[in-house]
Amino acid sequence: MTVLPVTELLSAQHINKSFSGVHVLKDVQFLLRAGEVHALLGENGAGKSTLLKTLFGIYIPDSGILAVGGQPVTMHSPKDAQTHGIAMIHQELALIPELSVAQNVLLGNEGREVLNYAQMEARVRPFLAQVGLNIAPNTPVKRLTIAQQQMVEIARAVARQARIIIMDEPTSSLTTHEIEQLYVVVRELTASGVGIIYVSHHFDEIEALADRVTVLRDGNYIGTVDQKDVTQDQLVTMMVGRELAAQGTFVERTPGAVRLDVRGLNRNGVFEDISLQVHAGEVVTLAGLIGAGRTEVLRAIYGADPITSGQIELDGQPVPRPSPAVMMLRGVGFIAEDRRQQGIVPDAKVSVNMMLTSWAKGLVSVREADMRRSVEPQMQALGIRPANPNQTIRRLSGGNQQKVILGRWLAAGCGVLLIDEPTRGIDVASKADIYTLVDELARQGVAVLMVSSELPEVLRLSDRILVMREGRLAGELSRAQASEERILALATGAQTHAKDSNVHAV
Amino acid sequence: QPFSPDTEKSRIESSQLSAKFGPVPKAAAGVQMGGVMKALSNEYWQLLRTGYLKGAEKYGAKVDAQAPSNESDQIGQLSMMNTMIGKGYKALLVSPQSDVNLLPGIERAGKTSLVINVNDAVAPTAQHFVGNSQYDNGVSVANYLLKTFPKGGQFAVIEGQAGVYAAKQRTLGFKTTLAKNSAMKIVASVPADWDRQKAFSTARDLLRRYPDLTAFYCNNDTMALGVVEAVKSANRLGKTLVFGTDGINAAYDSIKKGELTGTVDSFPILTGEVAVEVAVRLLGGQALPRVVATPQALVMKSNMTQYEQFRK
Amino acid sequence: MQKTQTSTPSNRTTIIERLREAGILAILLLGAVVFSFAVPSFFSVDNAINGIGLSAAINTIVAIGLTYVIITGGIDLSVGSTAALSAVIGADLMQRGLPALLAVVVALAVGAVAGLINGLLVTRVQLAPFIVTLGTMTFYRGLALSYTNGQPILSLPDGYKHALGGSVLGLPIPLIAALLLVAAFTLILRYTKTGQYILAIGGNAEAVRLSGINTSRYITLTYVISGMLAAFAALVLIAQLGAAEPILGSGWELSAIAASVVGGTSLAGGKGNVVGALLGALLLSMLQNVLTLLGVQAFYQLLATGLIIIGAMVIDRYTRGN
Amino acid sequence: MQKTQTSTPSNRTTIIERLREAGILAILLLGAVVFSFAVPSFFSVDNAINGIGLSAAINTIVAIGLTYVIITGGIDLSVGSTAALSAVIGADLMQRGLPALLAVVVALAVGAVAGLINGLLVTRVQLAPFIVTLGTMTFYRGLALSYTNGQPILSLPDGYKHALGGSVLGLPIPLIAALLLVAAFTLILRYTKTGQYILAIGGNAEAVRLSGINTSRYITLTYVISGMLAAFAALVLIAQLGAAEPILGSGWELSAIAASVVGGTSLAGGKGNVVGALLGALLLSMLQNVLTLLGVQAFYQLLATGLIIIGAMVIDRYTRGN
Ligand SMILES: Nc1ncnc2c1ncn2[C@@H]1O[C@H](COP(=O)(O)OP(=O)(O)OP(=O)(O)O)[C@@H](O)[C@H]1O
Ligand SMILES: Nc1ncnc2c1ncn2[C@@H]1O[C@H](COP(=O)(O)OP(=O)(O)OP(=O)(O)O)[C@@H](O)[C@H]1O
Ligand SMILES: [Mg+2]
Ligand SMILES: [Mg+2]
């Protein structure tokens, strides 16, 4: 790297922030330079999002100094932050579902009072292209998958032409393909002098992008290091405060009888002719690119969306009219990919969120003491923090919310578990725990069908991998055959004519 | 057998009171009466209230007349009455919002204060009633029409709120009387909820369907004034007659202008005065008949002056 | 209905809820104290029971059901008409000689069916609750009027009148009934699965559905409850009045919604409590009572009512705020 | 208000929206055809324009404003009272000899201020829109009644009556005004930043705030619009009725909300269109018109109204949903 003059874009010193007496940020410091990607690392609940929100004017710190370009500033609202050239991609999507992609990208930035859609769309197109989003700018956002929405958010931040871009877990719902695209975008931006604050739980991303890394633990500032000077293990140690065992590797399993049998599932215009089987004690993964239709298949199996044709059998018994209530009672569990819209009841307590399904199964009563007996072990096993079952779930960090939803089905117990992106937004330490948990579930004979866009995770967990492309099953890979390249090849269709003999095309 | 003032045997015309029972006794010093009105959003009720205050001055009593904030707050009106009973008023002049909503109040008051049902809805347990005959309201218009159009014609009724005593009785009186001549056709009888705007658009629709309509009979003046505008905009002024009920000031103005044909005036100010008079008489120990009928008359441009005296 | 981001920190929802209720309770008590000094004859057992209690009781009973419906994110405009329909059918049956208890059961069943129809239209046909209940509000009223041909039903059996209209230990039965119902439905909301699901559905119906819960069933249930409570309120009222009429109950929806919302139930759903509805109903009745006692004229009553409703909510807002 | 997850695939909202409108339009046309055969004198240009159109005009004008408010996730119950207050002040000024145009401006300003108060209470004090406008509904009504001491104001200048009550090229001016306003407010919603923000706020107010937009200002604006349009509707109405009375406009909020919701506006916010409100208002007026022309008895009118509202929505639901 050539020696550039080091320009300070954004700095924060001695930042403190408490919520009702809970000290979330304790004397934290942070410094962003021009042209760098500065990663912010920490476990779930370490205070990353809180710090970023104070940098963006959403929270006002209880004490501390913020400076932009060396000048002290006070920011009372996102508007203030924007006038200082800061843009932010939020951990929880902040798009307007009814508006089009173009309108969302330019929201607050449209120019004249009278809107010129053609012009707006033209303005937006280059940014969509830049983030590799191949959709018409007039598509309403509500028609997009979460991943596409995430890319729209990224395009929006880019379109702001800010000097400082804050990205809070921008990749948590992206697949490898789009993540590569994001790398390109980030590199273009930094090359032009933009500073980027980057939060992710994926070390490969940190390695690929970050110049420097700041680590938070329990709201404390642990340190800032040059990325190339440290190893992943060292970073993890900084985050967790101790050495961490490896994430474990795939353990051989011996699947039992067929538990879930799906035959010829169709939904007009979304997916076609999906047939698959999951055995007891087996983990099967649906892999594929954005929009391949994996989420839709999972939802359809659970009865959350209607199907046009097809049949679902559980343990050899057909399910005539699948609906979530029916599937739940027959021992099927489901974790949706969109935590905020489809997972949590935001204003309810953690305990309520976790017990919804257990109640219906008659496993627990709503008596607080009774619930606690059920909730507390799950909270402990999943490392949910703060460990207070009476906390409103909205006030939990994103990763911890995800753990609560997992806990919902663990507490209720199920024979078949459908999981869409099981470790979205979950930190490295907890990820290992969750993998162990899935292993344990499989050992107990649960049939797991999962959708995951994280290839290492797919390879770590799956007995078999079904790859989807454009609403169809493109192929199946056994454990032995599977590799990241093969999955990608099937997902993109790059080798459909090459007839790789190892791949069992469906 | 519910109480119906329109047909009650034990009755007296208010004009006969002095002749039959002598002068009004002097009210006890500082005697307090309560007026539980139906609402104050219609001029009729305001005029009645004016009558109460006039009567109070005339007979040396005090009247605290109040109304709930809207015409369909039945429990609110009951609470209001209960509150007044609690205040220890000697007599209560009540105009119930519905036939039954003040019944418990009447029962409760029975021990401590005198209750006089003034007009409109009729509480079946009311021991004293002051007011005009709702049924006769409709009758007088129908009689006029029978006389004026012996060859028959087409008529429409604009009704008040469905299910309300006054609306039912006025409409019934009109229809029953008009049926005496089979050439008199009632082509429509539709509700407009005492509302000017609704009456206006309903009348417009009817005039389109029956362009030669002879007359409208409206259950109150507010609706009649809305109908007049519809008649005007259909260029039927003077050809389609419009009759209202109540005798509010605005109706008189309209009659003077030659727009509204007539209104059945039940002389609310006079009614209010009579109600206070009846209360004072009853408190003074006189045994009046159950119903004291107040006057009413079909007022038209031709006979207007002769009723002016009752309006002050 | 705007979702405002409250970043008020706190640990326990229950504490907040209690403070919330305490806010209105404080306003109620403050009002009562001020009025006791300012308004002669306000402070008396008789006034509290007959002036405030009865109208608050009816409104409370209706508001409990509406609170449940509103918590799920719905609305029920048909309560007044449902009340009228149940009342006239029940009264008519009694008049025809059916034992009062049986007639009461039938009337409650009528209310339940009316609510069921609302609920099914909302959940199965997926129509907006506002439109559904606007339609049935008109329809049920039409049924009640046609059933009696617009006439009131006057002669209710004395036994019935005393049973529901009397008093026990000096407390009127309607008031006792309202208080018992408040207690029962508070407990249901807090301590049963059903209650928890109703709250959760208002918070995020889709999340609850995906948890394997038959959300339609619970939503429908709230409308059935609302219909039954409206019917019960009507039964209590006609016992008091000694008569039933088909125009009974008009305007109930607005007072009940107002009591609910003043009591801290959010029209956006997910949040609400039954005790609040009781306090809200008491506040509104007290207001009406005081204005009457003061002899405030109708127009000024309107001014004062409007001001006080907003004033109370402003005070509530700021006491709650920190 | 339940948020139902629609996963119907499609590319352009506008197409769906148009189909949505087409749904009601279809019902409207279907109704028109059926009634033309069933009801004598229904099918005529005159009845369409002067019977249905004219009476729908007032409701449409009010419903436009309510649609804006509802889109942001709010509600405005005070429209009827605002209308009355503006009407009596405007009429009084005319009666006192102020030029009609000036009086109209003052009346509109009164409507705007009434709306502004609602808006500020909702955004600055952060009270629930339902409670705020329930309070001001009562308060403004009280103001209107006290202002005129409960009396109607009868003598409006003829010039004024003709200007707003007349017709141009056979079309009544109120109808023309309503159509122009529908066009204008449709364009504002679709093609201006303001309109887009209003829609966005209803969809996700928090996200809009995070985009650095002053959401309070836009929310307040919708209440001001609602107040001004209510005032304008009142001005149009009094020109027709030739009198302004302080009890004018009661029940307007319900009809206007109904028109809005029938027209596809969601009470949950974020979704809505002004053309739908027009179609909704037309549907409701047509219904009333037919029932009047048929001379349906009072009780049966209620039954029919309820059935048809729900029936239309059911049809709409199934044509829309596939
Ligand atoms: N509004 C709030 N009220 C109370 N506590 C809060 C609030 N927001 C955050 N917290 C708490 O602050 C802590 C830090 O949360 P934050 O969202 O910053 O974590 P994070 O590092 O972003 O975690 P994740 O990786 O899971 O996103 C958590 O314990 C969380 O529960
Ligand atoms: N509500 C919807 N309306 C229209 N099309 C939709 C809708 N939801 C999804 N789609 C489309 O269906 C296809 C499959 O989407 P799905 O969410 O199943 O993808 P996926 O494979 O799960 O990808 P992701 O990684 O984003 O979860 C995509 O083309 C998407 O655009
Ligand atoms: Mg976070
Ligand atoms: Mg997916």
Coordinates of C-alpha atoms in Angstrom, one line a residue, chain A residues 184-451:
Chain A
V184 CA -16.1 -5.0 -5.1
V185 CA -18.4 -2.2 -4.0
V186 CA -16.5 -1.6 -0.8
R187 CA -13.2 -1.6 -2.5
E188 CA -14.4 1.0 -5.0
L189 CA -15.6 3.2 -2.2
T190 CA -12.5 3.0 -0.2
A191 CA -10.4 3.7 -3.2
S192 CA -12.2 7.0 -3.5
G193 CA -11.5 7.9 0.1
V194 CA -14.7 6.8 1.7
G195 CA -14.3 5.3 5.2
I196 CA -16.3 2.3 6.1
I197 CA -17.2 0.9 9.4
Y198 CA -18.0 -2.7 9.0
V199 CA -19.7 -5.1 11.4
S200 CA -19.8 -8.8 10.6
H201 CA -19.5 -12.1 12.4
H202 CA -17.7 -13.6 9.5
F203 CA -14.0 -13.7 9.7
D204 CA -13.4 -14.4 6.1
E205 CA -15.1 -11.1 5.3
I206 CA -13.0 -9.3 7.9
E207 CA -9.9 -10.9 6.4
A208 CA -10.8 -9.9 2.9
L209 CA -11.8 -6.3 3.6
A210 CA -10.7 -4.9 6.9
D211 CA -7.7 -2.7 7.3
R212 CA -8.1 -2.3 11.0
V213 CA -10.2 -4.0 13.6
T214 CA -11.7 -2.6 16.8
V215 CA -13.0 -5.1 19.3
L216 CA -15.7 -4.6 21.9
R217 CA -16.5 -6.9 24.7
D218 CA -19.4 -6.4 27.1
G219 CA -19.5 -2.7 26.2
N220 CA -15.8 -2.3 26.9
Y221 CA -13.2 -1.1 24.4
I222 CA -10.7 -3.9 24.1
G223 CA -8.4 -2.6 21.4
T224 CA -7.8 -1.7 17.8
V225 CA -5.4 -3.7 15.7
D226 CA -4.2 -3.8 12.1
Q227 CA -6.0 -6.7 10.5
K228 CA -2.9 -8.1 8.8
D229 CA -1.0 -8.2 12.1
V230 CA -3.4 -10.6 13.8
T231 CA -4.7 -14.0 13.4
Q232 CA -8.3 -15.0 13.6
D233 CA -7.7 -16.8 16.8
Q234 CA -6.2 -13.7 18.3
L235 CA -9.3 -11.7 17.3
V236 CA -11.6 -14.3 18.8
T237 CA -9.7 -14.2 22.0
M238 CA -10.0 -10.5 22.2
M239 CA -13.7 -10.8 21.6
V240 CA -14.5 -13.6 23.9
G241 CA -11.8 -13.0 26.5
R242 CA -10.6 -16.6 26.4
E243 CA -9.5 -19.1 23.9
L244 CA -12.2 -20.7 21.9
A245 CA -12.4 -24.3 20.9
A246 CA -12.6 -24.9 17.2
Q247 CA -16.0 -24.9 15.5
G248 CA -15.9 -28.7 15.3
T249 CA -16.3 -30.6 12.1
F250 CA -18.9 -32.8 10.5
V251 CA -19.6 -35.9 12.5
E252 CA -20.8 -39.0 10.6
R253 CA -24.4 -39.8 11.3
T254 CA -26.6 -42.8 10.5
P255 CA -29.9 -41.5 9.3
G256 CA -33.0 -43.5 10.2
A257 CA -36.4 -43.8 8.4
V258 CA -37.9 -41.1 6.2
R259 CA -39.6 -38.5 8.3
L260 CA -40.3 -35.8 5.8
D261 CA -41.3 -36.7 2.3
V262 CA -42.2 -34.0 -0.2
R263 CA -43.4 -35.0 -3.6
G264 CA -43.9 -32.8 -6.7
L265 CA -44.4 -29.6 -4.8
N266 CA -45.4 -26.7 -7.1
R267 CA -46.3 -23.1 -6.7
N268 CA -47.0 -21.2 -9.8
G269 CA -44.3 -18.8 -10.8
V270 CA -42.2 -19.5 -7.6
F271 CA -41.0 -23.1 -7.6
E272 CA -41.6 -26.2 -9.6
D273 CA -41.6 -29.9 -9.0
I274 CA -39.8 -30.1 -5.7
S275 CA -39.4 -33.6 -4.3
L276 CA -37.2 -34.3 -1.4
Q277 CA -36.8 -36.5 1.6
V278 CA -35.3 -36.0 5.0
H279 CA -34.6 -38.9 7.2
A280 CA -34.6 -39.0 11.0
G281 CA -31.2 -37.9 12.3
E282 CA -30.3 -36.3 9.0
V283 CA -29.4 -32.8 8.2
V284 CA -30.3 -31.8 4.6
T285 CA -29.6 -28.3 3.3
L286 CA -31.2 -26.4 0.5
A287 CA -28.4 -24.3 -1.1
G288 CA -28.7 -21.8 -3.9
L289 CA -28.4 -18.2 -4.9
I290 CA -30.7 -15.4 -3.9
G291 CA -34.1 -15.8 -5.3
A292 CA -33.6 -19.5 -6.1
G293 CA -36.8 -20.2 -4.2
R294 CA -35.4 -21.9 -1.1
T295 CA -37.3 -19.8 1.4
E296 CA -40.5 -20.3 -0.6
V297 CA -40.1 -24.1 -0.6
L298 CA -39.4 -24.2 3.1
R299 CA -42.4 -22.0 3.9
A300 CA -44.6 -24.1 1.6
I301 CA -43.6 -27.3 3.3
Y302 CA -44.5 -25.7 6.7
G303 CA -47.9 -24.7 5.2
A304 CA -47.2 -21.0 5.7
D305 CA -47.9 -20.3 2.0
P306 CA -50.4 -22.1 -0.3
I307 CA -49.2 -24.5 -2.9
T308 CA -50.7 -25.3 -6.3
S309 CA -49.9 -29.0 -6.2
G310 CA -47.9 -31.6 -4.5
Q311 CA -47.9 -33.7 -1.5
I312 CA -46.3 -33.7 1.9
E313 CA -45.9 -36.8 4.1
L314 CA -44.7 -36.9 7.7
D315 CA -43.5 -40.3 9.0
G316 CA -45.4 -42.0 6.1
Q317 CA -48.7 -40.2 6.9
P318 CA -49.9 -37.7 4.3
V319 CA -50.7 -34.1 5.5
P320 CA -53.9 -33.3 3.6
R321 CA -54.1 -29.6 4.4
P322 CA -50.8 -28.3 5.6
S323 CA -50.9 -25.1 7.8
P324 CA -48.5 -23.9 10.4
A325 CA -50.9 -25.0 13.2
V326 CA -51.3 -28.5 11.7
M327 CA -47.6 -28.9 11.0
M328 CA -46.6 -27.7 14.5
L329 CA -48.9 -30.2 16.1
R330 CA -47.5 -33.0 14.0
G331 CA -44.0 -32.2 15.2
V332 CA -42.7 -29.9 12.6
G333 CA -40.8 -26.8 13.6
F334 CA -40.0 -23.7 11.5
I335 CA -37.6 -20.8 11.9
A336 CA -38.2 -18.0 9.4
E337 CA -35.4 -16.1 7.7
D338 CA -36.9 -12.6 8.5
R339 CA -36.5 -12.4 12.2
R340 CA -38.2 -9.0 12.6
Q341 CA -41.3 -9.6 10.4
Q342 CA -41.8 -13.2 11.0
G343 CA -39.9 -14.2 14.1
I344 CA -40.3 -12.0 17.1
V345 CA -43.2 -10.4 18.9
P346 CA -41.2 -7.2 19.5
D347 CA -43.0 -5.8 22.5
A348 CA -43.4 -9.1 24.3
K349 CA -41.0 -10.5 26.9
V350 CA -38.2 -12.9 26.0
S351 CA -40.0 -15.6 27.9
V352 CA -43.2 -15.1 26.0
N353 CA -41.4 -15.1 22.7
M354 CA -39.8 -18.4 23.6
M355 CA -42.8 -20.1 25.0
L356 CA -45.3 -19.4 22.2
T357 CA -45.1 -22.9 20.8
S358 CA -44.6 -24.8 24.0
W359 CA -47.9 -23.4 25.3
A360 CA -49.7 -24.7 22.3
K361 CA -48.2 -28.1 22.8
G362 CA -49.3 -28.0 26.4
L363 CA -45.8 -28.4 27.7
V364 CA -45.8 -25.3 30.0
S365 CA -48.3 -23.1 31.6
V366 CA -48.1 -19.4 31.5
R367 CA -47.3 -19.2 35.2
E368 CA -44.1 -17.3 35.5
A369 CA -42.4 -19.8 37.7
D370 CA -43.3 -22.6 35.4
M371 CA -42.1 -20.8 32.3
R372 CA -38.8 -19.9 34.1
R373 CA -38.1 -23.6 34.5
S374 CA -38.4 -24.0 30.8
V375 CA -36.9 -20.7 29.6
E376 CA -33.9 -20.4 31.8
P377 CA -32.1 -23.6 30.7
Q378 CA -32.6 -22.5 27.0
M379 CA -31.3 -19.1 27.7
Q380 CA -28.3 -20.6 29.4
A381 CA -27.7 -23.2 26.7
L382 CA -27.9 -20.5 24.0
G383 CA -26.0 -17.9 25.9
I384 CA -28.7 -15.3 25.6
R385 CA -27.8 -12.0 27.1
P386 CA -29.0 -10.3 29.1
A387 CA -30.1 -13.4 30.9
N388 CA -33.4 -11.9 31.9
P389 CA -36.5 -13.7 30.7
N390 CA -38.6 -10.6 31.5
Q391 CA -36.7 -8.3 29.1
T392 CA -38.7 -7.0 26.2
I393 CA -37.2 -8.8 23.2
R394 CA -37.0 -5.6 21.1
R395 CA -34.3 -4.5 23.5
L396 CA -32.1 -7.5 22.8
S397 CA -29.3 -7.3 20.3
G398 CA -30.1 -8.9 16.9
G399 CA -28.1 -12.1 17.5
N400 CA -29.7 -12.6 20.9
Q401 CA -33.1 -12.3 19.3
Q402 CA -32.2 -15.0 16.8
K403 CA -31.2 -17.2 19.7
V404 CA -34.6 -16.7 21.4
I405 CA -36.4 -17.9 18.2
L406 CA -34.2 -21.0 18.1
G407 CA -35.0 -21.5 21.8
R408 CA -38.7 -21.4 20.9
W409 CA -38.4 -24.7 19.0
L410 CA -35.9 -26.3 21.2
A411 CA -38.1 -25.8 24.1
A412 CA -41.2 -27.1 22.2
G413 CA -39.3 -30.0 20.7
C414 CA -40.0 -31.3 17.2
G415 CA -39.4 -34.3 15.0
V416 CA -38.7 -32.3 11.8
L417 CA -37.1 -28.9 12.0
L418 CA -37.1 -26.5 9.1
I419 CA -34.6 -23.7 9.6
D420 CA -34.1 -20.8 7.3
E421 CA -30.6 -19.3 7.9
P422 CA -30.0 -20.7 11.3
T423 CA -27.1 -18.5 12.3
R424 CA -28.1 -15.2 10.9
G425 CA -26.3 -12.5 12.9
I426 CA -24.9 -14.9 15.4
D427 CA -21.4 -14.5 16.7
V428 CA -18.6 -17.0 16.2
A429 CA -18.7 -18.3 19.7
S430 CA -22.4 -18.9 19.7
K431 CA -22.2 -20.3 16.2
A432 CA -20.2 -23.2 17.4
D433 CA -22.7 -23.8 20.1
I434 CA -25.5 -23.8 17.6
Y435 CA -23.7 -26.3 15.4
T436 CA -23.3 -28.6 18.4
L437 CA -26.9 -28.1 19.1
V438 CA -27.9 -29.2 15.6
D439 CA -25.6 -32.2 15.8
E440 CA -27.3 -33.1 19.1
L441 CA -30.8 -32.7 17.6
A442 CA -29.8 -35.0 14.7
R443 CA -28.4 -37.5 17.1
Q444 CA -31.7 -37.5 18.9
G445 CA -33.3 -38.4 15.6
V446 CA -34.7 -35.0 14.5
A447 CA -34.9 -34.5 10.7
V448 CA -33.4 -31.1 9.9
L449 CA -34.1 -29.4 6.6
M450 CA -32.2 -26.1 6.5
V451 CA -31.6 -23.2 4.1

